[in-house]
CSV table of N, CA, C and O in Angstrom, one decimal:
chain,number,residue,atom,x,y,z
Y,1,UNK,N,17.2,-40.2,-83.8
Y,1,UNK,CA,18.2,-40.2,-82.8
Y,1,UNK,C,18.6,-38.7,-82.4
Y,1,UNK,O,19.1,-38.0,-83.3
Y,2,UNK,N,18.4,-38.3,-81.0
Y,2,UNK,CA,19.0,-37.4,-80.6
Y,2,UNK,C,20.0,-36.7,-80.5
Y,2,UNK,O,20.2,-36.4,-79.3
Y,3,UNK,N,20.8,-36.3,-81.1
Y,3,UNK,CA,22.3,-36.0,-80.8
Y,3,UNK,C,22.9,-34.4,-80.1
Y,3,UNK,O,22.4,-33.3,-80.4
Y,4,UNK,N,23.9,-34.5,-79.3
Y,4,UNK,CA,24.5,-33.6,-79.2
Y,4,UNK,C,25.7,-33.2,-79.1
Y,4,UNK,O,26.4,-33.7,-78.3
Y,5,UNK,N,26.0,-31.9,-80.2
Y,5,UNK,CA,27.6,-32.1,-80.7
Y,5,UNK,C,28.3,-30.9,-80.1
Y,5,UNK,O,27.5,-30.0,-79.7
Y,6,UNK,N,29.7,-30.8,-79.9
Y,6,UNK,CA,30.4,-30.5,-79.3
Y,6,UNK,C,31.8,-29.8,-79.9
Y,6,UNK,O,32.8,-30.5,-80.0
Y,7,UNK,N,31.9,-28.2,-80.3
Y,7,UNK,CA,33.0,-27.7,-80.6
Y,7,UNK,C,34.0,-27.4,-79.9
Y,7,UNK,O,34.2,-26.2,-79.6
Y,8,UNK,N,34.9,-28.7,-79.5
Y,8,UNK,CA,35.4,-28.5,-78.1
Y,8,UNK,C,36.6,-27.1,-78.6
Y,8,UNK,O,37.0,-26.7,-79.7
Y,9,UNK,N,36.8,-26.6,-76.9
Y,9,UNK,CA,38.1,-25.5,-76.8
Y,9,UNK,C,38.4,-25.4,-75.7
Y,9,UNK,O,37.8,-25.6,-74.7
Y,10,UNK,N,39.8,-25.0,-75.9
Y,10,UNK,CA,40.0,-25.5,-74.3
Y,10,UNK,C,39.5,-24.3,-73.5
Y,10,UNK,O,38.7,-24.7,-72.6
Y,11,UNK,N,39.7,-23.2,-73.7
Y,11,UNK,CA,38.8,-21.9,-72.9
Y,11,UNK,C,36.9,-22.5,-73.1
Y,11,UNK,O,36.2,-22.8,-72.1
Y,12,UNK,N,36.5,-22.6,-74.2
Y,12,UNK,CA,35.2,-22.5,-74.3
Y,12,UNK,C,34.7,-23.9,-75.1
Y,12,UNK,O,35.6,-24.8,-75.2
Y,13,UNK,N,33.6,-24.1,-75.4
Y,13,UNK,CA,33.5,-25.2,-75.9
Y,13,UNK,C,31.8,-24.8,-76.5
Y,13,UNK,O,30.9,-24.9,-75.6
Y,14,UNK,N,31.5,-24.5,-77.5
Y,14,UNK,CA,30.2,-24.9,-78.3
Y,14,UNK,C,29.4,-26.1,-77.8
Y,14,UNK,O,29.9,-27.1,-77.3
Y,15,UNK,N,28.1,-25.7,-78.0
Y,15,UNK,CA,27.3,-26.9,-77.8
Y,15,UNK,C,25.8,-27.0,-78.3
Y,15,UNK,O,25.0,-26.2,-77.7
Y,16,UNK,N,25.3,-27.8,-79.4
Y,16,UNK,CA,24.3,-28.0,-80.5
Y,16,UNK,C,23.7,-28.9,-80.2
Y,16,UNK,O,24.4,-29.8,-79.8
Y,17,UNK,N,22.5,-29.3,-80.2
Y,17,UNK,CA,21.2,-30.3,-80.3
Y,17,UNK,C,20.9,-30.3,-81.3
Y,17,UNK,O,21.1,-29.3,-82.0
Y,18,UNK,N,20.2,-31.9,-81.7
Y,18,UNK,CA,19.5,-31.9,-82.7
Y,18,UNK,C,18.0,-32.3,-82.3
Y,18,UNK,O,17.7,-32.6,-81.1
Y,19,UNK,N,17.2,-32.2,-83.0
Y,19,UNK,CA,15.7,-32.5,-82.9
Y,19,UNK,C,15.7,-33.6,-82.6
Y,19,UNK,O,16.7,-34.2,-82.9
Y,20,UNK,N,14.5,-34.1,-82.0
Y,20,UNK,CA,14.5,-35.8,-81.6
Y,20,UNK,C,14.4,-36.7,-82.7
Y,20,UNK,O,14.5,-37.9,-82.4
Y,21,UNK,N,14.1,-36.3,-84.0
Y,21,UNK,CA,14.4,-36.9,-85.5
Y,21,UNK,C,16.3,-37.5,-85.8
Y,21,UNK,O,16.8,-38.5,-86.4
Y,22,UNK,N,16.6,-36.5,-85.1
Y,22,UNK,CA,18.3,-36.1,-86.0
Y,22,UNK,C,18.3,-35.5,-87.0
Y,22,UNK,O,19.0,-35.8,-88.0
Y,23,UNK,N,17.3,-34.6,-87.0
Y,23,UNK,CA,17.3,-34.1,-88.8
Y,23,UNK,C,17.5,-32.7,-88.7
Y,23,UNK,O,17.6,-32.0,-89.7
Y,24,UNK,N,17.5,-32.2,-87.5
Y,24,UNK,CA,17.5,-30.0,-87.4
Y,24,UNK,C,19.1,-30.2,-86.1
Y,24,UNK,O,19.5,-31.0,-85.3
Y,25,UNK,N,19.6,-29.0,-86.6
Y,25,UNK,CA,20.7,-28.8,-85.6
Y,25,UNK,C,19.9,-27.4,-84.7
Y,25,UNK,O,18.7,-27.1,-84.7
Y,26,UNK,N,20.8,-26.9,-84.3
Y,26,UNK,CA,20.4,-25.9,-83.4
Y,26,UNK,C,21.7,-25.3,-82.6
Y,26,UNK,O,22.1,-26.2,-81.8
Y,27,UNK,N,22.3,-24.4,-82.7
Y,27,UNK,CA,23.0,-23.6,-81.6
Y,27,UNK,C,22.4,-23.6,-79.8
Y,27,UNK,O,21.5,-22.8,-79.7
Y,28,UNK,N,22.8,-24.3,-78.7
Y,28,UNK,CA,21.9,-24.7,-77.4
Y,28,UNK,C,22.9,-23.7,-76.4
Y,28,UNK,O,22.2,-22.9,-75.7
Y,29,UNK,N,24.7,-23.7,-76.2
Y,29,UNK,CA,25.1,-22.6,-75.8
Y,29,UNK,C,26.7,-23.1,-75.9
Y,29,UNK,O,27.3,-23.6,-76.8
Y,30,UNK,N,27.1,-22.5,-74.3
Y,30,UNK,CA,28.5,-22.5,-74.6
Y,30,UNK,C,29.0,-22.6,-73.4
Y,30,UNK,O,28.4,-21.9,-72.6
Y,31,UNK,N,30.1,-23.5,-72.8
Y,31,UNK,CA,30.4,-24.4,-71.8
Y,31,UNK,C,31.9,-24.1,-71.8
Y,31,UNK,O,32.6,-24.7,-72.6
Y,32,UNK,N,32.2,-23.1,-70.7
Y,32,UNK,CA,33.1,-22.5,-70.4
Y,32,UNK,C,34.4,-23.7,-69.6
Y,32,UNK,O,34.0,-24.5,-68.8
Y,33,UNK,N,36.1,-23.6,-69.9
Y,33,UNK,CA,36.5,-24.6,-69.7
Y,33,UNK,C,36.1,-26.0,-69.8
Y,33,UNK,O,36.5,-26.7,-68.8
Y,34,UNK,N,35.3,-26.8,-70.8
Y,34,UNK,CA,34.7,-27.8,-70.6
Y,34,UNK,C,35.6,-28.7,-69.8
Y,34,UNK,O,35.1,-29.1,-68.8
Y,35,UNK,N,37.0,-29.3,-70.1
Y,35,UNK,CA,37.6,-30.4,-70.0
Y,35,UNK,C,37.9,-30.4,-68.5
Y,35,UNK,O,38.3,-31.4,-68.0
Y,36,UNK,N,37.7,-29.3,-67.7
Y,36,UNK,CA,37.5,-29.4,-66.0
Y,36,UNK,C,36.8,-30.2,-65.4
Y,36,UNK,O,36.0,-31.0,-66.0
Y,37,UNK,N,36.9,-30.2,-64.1
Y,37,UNK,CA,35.8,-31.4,-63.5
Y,37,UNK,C,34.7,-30.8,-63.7
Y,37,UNK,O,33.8,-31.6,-64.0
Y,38,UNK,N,34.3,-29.3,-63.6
Y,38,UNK,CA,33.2,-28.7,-63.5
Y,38,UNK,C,33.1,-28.4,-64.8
Y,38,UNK,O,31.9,-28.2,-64.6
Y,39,UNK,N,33.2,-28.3,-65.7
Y,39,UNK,CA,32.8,-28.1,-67.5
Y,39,UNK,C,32.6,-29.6,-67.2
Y,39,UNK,O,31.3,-29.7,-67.2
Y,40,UNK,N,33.0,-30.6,-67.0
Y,40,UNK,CA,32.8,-32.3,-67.5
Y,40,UNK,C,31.2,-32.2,-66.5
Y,40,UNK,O,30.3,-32.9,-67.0
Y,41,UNK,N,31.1,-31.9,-65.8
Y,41,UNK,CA,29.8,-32.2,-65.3
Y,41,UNK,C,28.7,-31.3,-65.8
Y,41,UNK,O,27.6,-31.7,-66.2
Y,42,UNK,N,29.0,-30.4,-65.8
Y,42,UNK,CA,28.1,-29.6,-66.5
Y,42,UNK,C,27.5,-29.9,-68.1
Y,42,UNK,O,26.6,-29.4,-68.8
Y,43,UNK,N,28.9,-31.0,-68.3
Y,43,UNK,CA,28.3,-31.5,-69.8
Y,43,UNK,C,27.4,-32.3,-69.6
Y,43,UNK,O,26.3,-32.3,-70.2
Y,44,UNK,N,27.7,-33.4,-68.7
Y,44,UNK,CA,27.0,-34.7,-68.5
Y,44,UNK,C,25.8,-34.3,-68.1
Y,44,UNK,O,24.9,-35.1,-68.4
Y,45,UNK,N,25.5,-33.1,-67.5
Y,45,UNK,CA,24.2,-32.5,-67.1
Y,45,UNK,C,23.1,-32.5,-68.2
Y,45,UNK,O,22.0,-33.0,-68.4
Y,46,UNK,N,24.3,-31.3,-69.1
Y,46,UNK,CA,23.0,-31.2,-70.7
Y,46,UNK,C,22.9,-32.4,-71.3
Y,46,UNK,O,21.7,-32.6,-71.6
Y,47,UNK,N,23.6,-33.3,-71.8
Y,47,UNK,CA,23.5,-34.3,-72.4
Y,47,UNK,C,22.3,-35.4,-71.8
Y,47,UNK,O,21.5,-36.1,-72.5
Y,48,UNK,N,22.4,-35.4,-70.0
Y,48,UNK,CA,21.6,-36.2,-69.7
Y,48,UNK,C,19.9,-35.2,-69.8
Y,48,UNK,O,18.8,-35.8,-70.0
Y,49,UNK,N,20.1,-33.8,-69.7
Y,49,UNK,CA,18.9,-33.3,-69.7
Y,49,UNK,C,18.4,-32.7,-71.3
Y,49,UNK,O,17.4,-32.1,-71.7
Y,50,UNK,N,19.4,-33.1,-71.8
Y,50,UNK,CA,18.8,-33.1,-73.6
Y,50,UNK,C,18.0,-34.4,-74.0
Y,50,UNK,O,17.1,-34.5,-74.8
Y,51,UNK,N,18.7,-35.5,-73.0
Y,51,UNK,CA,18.3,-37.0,-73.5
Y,51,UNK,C,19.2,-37.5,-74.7
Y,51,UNK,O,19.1,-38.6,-75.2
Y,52,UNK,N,19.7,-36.9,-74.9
Y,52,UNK,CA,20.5,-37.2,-76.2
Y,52,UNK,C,21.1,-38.7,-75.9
Y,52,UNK,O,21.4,-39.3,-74.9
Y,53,UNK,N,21.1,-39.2,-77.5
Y,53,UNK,CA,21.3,-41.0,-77.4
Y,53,UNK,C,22.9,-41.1,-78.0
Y,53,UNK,O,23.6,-42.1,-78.3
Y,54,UNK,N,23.1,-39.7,-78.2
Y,54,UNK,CA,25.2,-39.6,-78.7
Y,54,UNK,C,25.5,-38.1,-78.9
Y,54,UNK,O,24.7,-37.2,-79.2
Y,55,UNK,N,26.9,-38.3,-78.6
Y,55,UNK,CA,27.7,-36.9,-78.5
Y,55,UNK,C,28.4,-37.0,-79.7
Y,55,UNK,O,29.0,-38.0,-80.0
Y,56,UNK,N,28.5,-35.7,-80.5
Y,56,UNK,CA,29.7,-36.0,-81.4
Y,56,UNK,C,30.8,-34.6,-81.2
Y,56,UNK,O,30.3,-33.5,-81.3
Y,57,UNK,N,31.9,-34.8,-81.0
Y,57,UNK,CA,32.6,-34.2,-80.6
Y,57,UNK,C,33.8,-33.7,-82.1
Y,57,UNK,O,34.5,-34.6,-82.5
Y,58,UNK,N,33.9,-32.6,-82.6
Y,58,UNK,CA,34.5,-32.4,-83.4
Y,58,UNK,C,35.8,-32.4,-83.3
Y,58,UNK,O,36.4,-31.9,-82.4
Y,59,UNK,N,36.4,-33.1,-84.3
Y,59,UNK,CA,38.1,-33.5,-84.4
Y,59,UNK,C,38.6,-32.3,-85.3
Y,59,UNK,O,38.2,-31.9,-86.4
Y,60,UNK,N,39.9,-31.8,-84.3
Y,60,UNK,CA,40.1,-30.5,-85.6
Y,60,UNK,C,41.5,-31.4,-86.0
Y,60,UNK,O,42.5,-31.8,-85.4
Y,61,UNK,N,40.9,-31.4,-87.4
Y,61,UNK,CA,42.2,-32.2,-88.0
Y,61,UNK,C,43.5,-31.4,-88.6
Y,61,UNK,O,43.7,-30.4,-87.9
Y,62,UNK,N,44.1,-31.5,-89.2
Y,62,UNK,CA,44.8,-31.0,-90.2
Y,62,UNK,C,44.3,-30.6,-91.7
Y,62,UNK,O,43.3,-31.1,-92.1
Y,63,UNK,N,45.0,-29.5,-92.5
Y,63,UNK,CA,44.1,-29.4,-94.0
Y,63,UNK,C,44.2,-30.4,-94.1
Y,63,UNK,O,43.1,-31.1,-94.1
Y,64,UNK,N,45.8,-31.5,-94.3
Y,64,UNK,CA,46.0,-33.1,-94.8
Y,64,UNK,C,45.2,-33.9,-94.1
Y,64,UNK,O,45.4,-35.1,-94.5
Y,65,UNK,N,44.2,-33.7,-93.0
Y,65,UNK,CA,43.5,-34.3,-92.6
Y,65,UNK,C,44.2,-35.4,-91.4
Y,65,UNK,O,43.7,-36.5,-91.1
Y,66,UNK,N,45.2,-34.8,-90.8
Y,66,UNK,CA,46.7,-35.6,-90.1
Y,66,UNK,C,46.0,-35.0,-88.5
Y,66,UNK,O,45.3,-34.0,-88.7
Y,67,UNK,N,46.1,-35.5,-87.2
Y,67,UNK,CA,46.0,-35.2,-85.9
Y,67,UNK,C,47.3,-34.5,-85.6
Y,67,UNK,O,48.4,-35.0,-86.0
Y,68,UNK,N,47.2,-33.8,-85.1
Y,68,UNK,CA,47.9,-32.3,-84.8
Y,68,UNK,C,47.7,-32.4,-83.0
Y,68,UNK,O,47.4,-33.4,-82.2
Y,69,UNK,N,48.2,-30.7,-82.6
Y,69,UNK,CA,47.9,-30.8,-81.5
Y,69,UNK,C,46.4,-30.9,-80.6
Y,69,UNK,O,45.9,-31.4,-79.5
Y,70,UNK,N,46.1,-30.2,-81.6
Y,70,UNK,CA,45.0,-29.7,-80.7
Y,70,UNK,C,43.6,-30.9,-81.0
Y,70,UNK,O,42.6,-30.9,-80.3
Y,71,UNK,N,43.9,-31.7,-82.0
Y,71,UNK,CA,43.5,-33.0,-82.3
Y,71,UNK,C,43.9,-33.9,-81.1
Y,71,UNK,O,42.9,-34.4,-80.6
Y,72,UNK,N,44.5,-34.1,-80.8
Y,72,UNK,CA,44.9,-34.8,-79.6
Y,72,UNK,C,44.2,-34.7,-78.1
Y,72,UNK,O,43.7,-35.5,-77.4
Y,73,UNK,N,44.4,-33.0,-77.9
Y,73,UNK,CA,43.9,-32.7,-76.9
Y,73,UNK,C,42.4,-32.7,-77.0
Y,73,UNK,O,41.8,-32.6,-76.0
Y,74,UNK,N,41.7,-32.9,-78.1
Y,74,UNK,CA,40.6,-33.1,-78.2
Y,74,UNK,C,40.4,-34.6,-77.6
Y,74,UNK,O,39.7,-35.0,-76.6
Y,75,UNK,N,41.1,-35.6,-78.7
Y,75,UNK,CA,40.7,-36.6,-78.0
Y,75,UNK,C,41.0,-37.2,-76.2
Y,75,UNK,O,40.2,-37.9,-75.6
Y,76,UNK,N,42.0,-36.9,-75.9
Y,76,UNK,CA,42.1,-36.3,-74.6
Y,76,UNK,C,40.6,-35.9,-73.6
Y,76,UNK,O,40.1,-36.3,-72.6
Y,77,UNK,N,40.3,-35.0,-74.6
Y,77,UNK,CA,39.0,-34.4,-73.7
Y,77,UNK,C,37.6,-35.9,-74.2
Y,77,UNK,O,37.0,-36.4,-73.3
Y,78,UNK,N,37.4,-36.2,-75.4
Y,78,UNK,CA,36.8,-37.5,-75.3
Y,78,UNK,C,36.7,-38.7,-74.1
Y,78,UNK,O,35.7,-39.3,-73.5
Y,79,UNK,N,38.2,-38.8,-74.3
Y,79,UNK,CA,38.3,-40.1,-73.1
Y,79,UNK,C,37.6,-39.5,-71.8
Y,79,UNK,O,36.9,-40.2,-71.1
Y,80,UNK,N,37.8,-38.1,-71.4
Y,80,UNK,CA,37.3,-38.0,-70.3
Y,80,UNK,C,35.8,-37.5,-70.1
Y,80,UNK,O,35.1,-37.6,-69.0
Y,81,UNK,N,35.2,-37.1,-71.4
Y,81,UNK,CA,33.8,-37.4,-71.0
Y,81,UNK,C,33.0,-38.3,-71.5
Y,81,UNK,O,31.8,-38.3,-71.5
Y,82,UNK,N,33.7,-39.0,-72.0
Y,82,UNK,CA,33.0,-40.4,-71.5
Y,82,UNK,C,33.2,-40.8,-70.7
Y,82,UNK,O,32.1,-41.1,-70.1
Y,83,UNK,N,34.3,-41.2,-70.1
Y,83,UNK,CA,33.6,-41.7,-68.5
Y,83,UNK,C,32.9,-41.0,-67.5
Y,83,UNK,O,32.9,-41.5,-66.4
Y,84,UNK,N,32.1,-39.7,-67.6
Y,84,UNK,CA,31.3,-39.2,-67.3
Y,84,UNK,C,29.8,-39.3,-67.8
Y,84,UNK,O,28.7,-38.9,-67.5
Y,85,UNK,N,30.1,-39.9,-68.6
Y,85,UNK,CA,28.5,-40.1,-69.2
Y,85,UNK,C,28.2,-41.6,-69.8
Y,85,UNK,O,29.3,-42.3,-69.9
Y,86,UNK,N,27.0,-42.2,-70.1
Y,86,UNK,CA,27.1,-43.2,-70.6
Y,86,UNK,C,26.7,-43.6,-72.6
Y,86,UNK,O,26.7,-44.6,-73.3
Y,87,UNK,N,26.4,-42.3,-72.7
Y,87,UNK,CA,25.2,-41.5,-73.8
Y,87,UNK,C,27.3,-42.0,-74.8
Y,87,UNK,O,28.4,-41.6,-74.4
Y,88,UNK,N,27.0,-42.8,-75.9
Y,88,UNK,CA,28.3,-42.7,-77.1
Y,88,UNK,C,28.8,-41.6,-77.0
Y,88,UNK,O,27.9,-40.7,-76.9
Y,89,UNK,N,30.2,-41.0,-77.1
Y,89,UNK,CA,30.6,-40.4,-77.7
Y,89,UNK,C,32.0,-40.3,-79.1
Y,89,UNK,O,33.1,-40.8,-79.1
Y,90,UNK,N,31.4,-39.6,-79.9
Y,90,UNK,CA,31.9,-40.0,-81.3
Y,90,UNK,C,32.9,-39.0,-81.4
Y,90,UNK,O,33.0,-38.1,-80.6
Y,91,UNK,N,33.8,-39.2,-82.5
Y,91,UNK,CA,34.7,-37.8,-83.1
Y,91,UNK,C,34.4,-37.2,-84.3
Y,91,UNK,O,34.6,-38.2,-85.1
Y,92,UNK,N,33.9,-36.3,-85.1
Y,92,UNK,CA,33.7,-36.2,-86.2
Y,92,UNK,C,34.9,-35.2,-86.8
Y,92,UNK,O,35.6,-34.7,-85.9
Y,93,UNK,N,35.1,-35.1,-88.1
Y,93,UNK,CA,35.9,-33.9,-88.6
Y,93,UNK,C,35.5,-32.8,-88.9
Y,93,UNK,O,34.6,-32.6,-89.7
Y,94,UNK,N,36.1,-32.0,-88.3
Y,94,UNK,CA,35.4,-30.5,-88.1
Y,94,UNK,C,35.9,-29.4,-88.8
Y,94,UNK,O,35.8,-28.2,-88.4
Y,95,UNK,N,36.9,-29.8,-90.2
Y,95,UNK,CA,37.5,-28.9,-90.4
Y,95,UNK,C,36.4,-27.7,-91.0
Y,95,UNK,O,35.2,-27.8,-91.6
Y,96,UNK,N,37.1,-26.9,-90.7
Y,96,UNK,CA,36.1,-25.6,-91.4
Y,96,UNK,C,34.8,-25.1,-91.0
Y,96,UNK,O,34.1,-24.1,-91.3
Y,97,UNK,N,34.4,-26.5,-90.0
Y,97,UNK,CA,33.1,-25.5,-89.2
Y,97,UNK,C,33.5,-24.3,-88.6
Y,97,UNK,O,32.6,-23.4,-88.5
Y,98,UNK,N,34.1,-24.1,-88.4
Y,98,UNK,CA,34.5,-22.4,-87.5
Y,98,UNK,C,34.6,-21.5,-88.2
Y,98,UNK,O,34.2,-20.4,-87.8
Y,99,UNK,N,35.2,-21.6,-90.1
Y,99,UNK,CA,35.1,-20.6,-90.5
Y,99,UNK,C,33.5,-20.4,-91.3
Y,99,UNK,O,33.2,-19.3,-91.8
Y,100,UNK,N,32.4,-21.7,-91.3
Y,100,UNK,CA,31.6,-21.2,-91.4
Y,100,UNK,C,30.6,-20.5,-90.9
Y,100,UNK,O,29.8,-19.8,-91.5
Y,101,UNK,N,30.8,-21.0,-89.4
Y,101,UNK,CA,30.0,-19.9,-88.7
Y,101,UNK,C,30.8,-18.7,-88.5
Y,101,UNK,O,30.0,-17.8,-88.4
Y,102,UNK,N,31.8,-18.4,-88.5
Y,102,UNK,CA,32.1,-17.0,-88.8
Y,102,UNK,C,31.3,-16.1,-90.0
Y,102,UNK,O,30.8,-15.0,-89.8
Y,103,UNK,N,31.4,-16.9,-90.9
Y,103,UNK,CA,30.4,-16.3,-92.2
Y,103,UNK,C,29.1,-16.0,-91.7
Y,103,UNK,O,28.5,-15.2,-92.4
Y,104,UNK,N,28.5,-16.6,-90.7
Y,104,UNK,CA,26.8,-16.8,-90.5
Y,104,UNK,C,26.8,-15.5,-89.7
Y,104,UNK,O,27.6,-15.5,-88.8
Y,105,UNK,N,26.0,-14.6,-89.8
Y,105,UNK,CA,25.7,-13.8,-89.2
Y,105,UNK,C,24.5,-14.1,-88.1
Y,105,UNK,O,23.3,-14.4,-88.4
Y,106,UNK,N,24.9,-13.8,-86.5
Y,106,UNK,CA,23.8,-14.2,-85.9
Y,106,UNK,C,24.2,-13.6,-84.7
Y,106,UNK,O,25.3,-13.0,-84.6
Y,107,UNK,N,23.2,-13.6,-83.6
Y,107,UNK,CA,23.6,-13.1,-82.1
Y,107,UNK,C,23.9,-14.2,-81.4
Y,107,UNK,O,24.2,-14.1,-80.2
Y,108,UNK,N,23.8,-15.6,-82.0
Y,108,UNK,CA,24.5,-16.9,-81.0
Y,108,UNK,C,25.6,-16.8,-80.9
Y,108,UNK,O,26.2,-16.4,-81.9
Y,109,UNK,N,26.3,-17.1,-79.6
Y,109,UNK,CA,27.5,-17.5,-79.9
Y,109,UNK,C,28.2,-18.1,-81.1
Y,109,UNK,O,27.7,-19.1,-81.7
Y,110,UNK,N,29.4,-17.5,-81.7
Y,110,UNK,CA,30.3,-18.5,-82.3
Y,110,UNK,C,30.4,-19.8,-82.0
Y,110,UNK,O,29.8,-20.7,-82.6
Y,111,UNK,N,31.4,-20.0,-81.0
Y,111,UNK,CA,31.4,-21.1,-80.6
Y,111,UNK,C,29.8,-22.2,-81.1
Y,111,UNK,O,29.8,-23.2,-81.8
Y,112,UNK,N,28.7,-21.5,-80.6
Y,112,UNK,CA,27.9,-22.4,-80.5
Y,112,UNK,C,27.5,-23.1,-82.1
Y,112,UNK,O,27.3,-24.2,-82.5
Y,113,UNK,N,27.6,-21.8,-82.7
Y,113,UNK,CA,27.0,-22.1,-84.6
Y,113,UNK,C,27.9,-23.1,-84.6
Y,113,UNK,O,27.3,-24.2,-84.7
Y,114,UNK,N,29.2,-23.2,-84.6
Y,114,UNK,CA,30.6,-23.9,-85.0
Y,114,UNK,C,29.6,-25.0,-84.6
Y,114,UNK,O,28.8,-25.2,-85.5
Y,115,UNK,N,29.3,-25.9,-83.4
Y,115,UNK,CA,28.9,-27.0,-83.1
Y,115,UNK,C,27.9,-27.2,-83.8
Y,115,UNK,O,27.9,-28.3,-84.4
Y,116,UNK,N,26.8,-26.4,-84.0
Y,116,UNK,CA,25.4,-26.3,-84.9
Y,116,UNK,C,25.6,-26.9,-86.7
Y,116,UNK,O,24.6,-27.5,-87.3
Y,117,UNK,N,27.1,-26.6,-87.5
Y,117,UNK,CA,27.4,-26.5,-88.3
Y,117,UNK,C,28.3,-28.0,-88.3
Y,117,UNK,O,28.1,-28.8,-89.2
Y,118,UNK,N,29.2,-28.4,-87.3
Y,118,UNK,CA,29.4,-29.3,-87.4
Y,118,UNK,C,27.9,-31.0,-87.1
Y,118,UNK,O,28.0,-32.1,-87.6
Y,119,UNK,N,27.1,-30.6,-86.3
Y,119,UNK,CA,25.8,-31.4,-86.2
Y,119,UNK,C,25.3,-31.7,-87.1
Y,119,UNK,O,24.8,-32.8,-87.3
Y,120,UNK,N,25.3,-30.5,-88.1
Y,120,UNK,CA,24.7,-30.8,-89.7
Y,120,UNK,C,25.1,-31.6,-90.2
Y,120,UNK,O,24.4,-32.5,-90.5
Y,121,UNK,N,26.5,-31.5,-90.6
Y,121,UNK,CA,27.6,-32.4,-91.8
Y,121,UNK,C,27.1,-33.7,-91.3
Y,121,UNK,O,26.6,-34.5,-92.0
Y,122,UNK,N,27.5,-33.7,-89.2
Y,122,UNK,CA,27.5,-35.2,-89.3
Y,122,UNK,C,25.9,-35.4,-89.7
Y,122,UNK,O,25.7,-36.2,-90.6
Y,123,UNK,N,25.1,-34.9,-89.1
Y,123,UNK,CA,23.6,-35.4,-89.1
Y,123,UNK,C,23.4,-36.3,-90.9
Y,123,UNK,O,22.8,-37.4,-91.2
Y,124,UNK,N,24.2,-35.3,-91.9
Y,124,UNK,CA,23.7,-35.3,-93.4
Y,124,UNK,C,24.9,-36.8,-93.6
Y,124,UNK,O,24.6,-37.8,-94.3
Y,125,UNK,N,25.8,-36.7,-92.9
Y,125,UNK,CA,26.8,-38.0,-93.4
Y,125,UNK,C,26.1,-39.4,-92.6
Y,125,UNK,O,26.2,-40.4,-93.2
Y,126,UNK,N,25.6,-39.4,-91.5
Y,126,UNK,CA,25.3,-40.4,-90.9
Y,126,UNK,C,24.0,-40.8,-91.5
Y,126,UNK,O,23.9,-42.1,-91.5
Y,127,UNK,N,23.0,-40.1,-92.1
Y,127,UNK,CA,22.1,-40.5,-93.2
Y,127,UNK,C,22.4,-40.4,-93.9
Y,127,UNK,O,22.8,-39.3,-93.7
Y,128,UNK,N,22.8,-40.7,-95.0
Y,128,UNK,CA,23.9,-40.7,-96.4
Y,128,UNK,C,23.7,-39.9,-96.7
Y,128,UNK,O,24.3,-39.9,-97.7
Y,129,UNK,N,23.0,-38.5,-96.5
Y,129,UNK,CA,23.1,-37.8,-97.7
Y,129,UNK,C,24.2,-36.6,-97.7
Y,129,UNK,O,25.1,-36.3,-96.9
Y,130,UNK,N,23.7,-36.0,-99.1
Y,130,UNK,CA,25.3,-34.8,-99.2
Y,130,UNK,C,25.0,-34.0,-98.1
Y,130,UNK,O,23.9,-33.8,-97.6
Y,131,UNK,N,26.3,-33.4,-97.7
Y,131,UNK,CA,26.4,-32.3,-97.0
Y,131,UNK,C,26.1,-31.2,-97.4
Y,131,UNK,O,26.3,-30.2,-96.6
């Protein structure tokens, strides 16, 4: 299964593919304002021209794992792209993807690793295995 995941922000927003397996992530770019009309289309664009068969959209939780603000406005930004698209879209927990692409040294976007890094976890948890 296809997937493509999503480090949303409200300025910028990460964005990761996986292989047509679901088994490799990938850093793909970075989708400026997404939750606008024009970021929401421009999503629906990559997703429909990735082919992707689901979106997973990172939940930034709490350390306690509790919805916060910016958890909210995330899911906020959910509801609205999905009704732009027909492709699932999921929430995953994303704590700590960001500081590990900080750690990764690379010329991709931040943003983008962050999404690449959360694709993995989910990719490894939705096949059972460890992360």
């Amino acid at each position: 299964m296809k997937v493509v995941a999503l480090d949303f922000g409200r300025a910028r927003t990460g964005v990761a593919v996986s292989d047509p397996t679901g088994t490799l992530a990938r850093p793909l770019c970075v989708v400026e304002r997404a939750a606008t009309e024009d970021g929401l289309a421009q999503l629906a664009a990559l997703i429909a021209e990735e082919e992707a068969e689901r979106v997973v959209v990172g939940l930034p939780l709490t350390l306690r794992g509790e919805r916060g603000e910016q958890a909210r406005e995330t899911e906020t930004f959910v509801e609205a792209l999905s009704a732009v698209t027909d492709v699932p879209v999921v929430t995953f927990d994303e704590r700590f993807t960001t500081d590990l692409a900080e750690q990764a040294p690379s010329r991709t976007a931040e943003d983008a690793r962050a999404a690449a890094h959360l694709l993995t976890s989910y990719l490894a948890w939705s096949s059972g295995a460890p992360a």
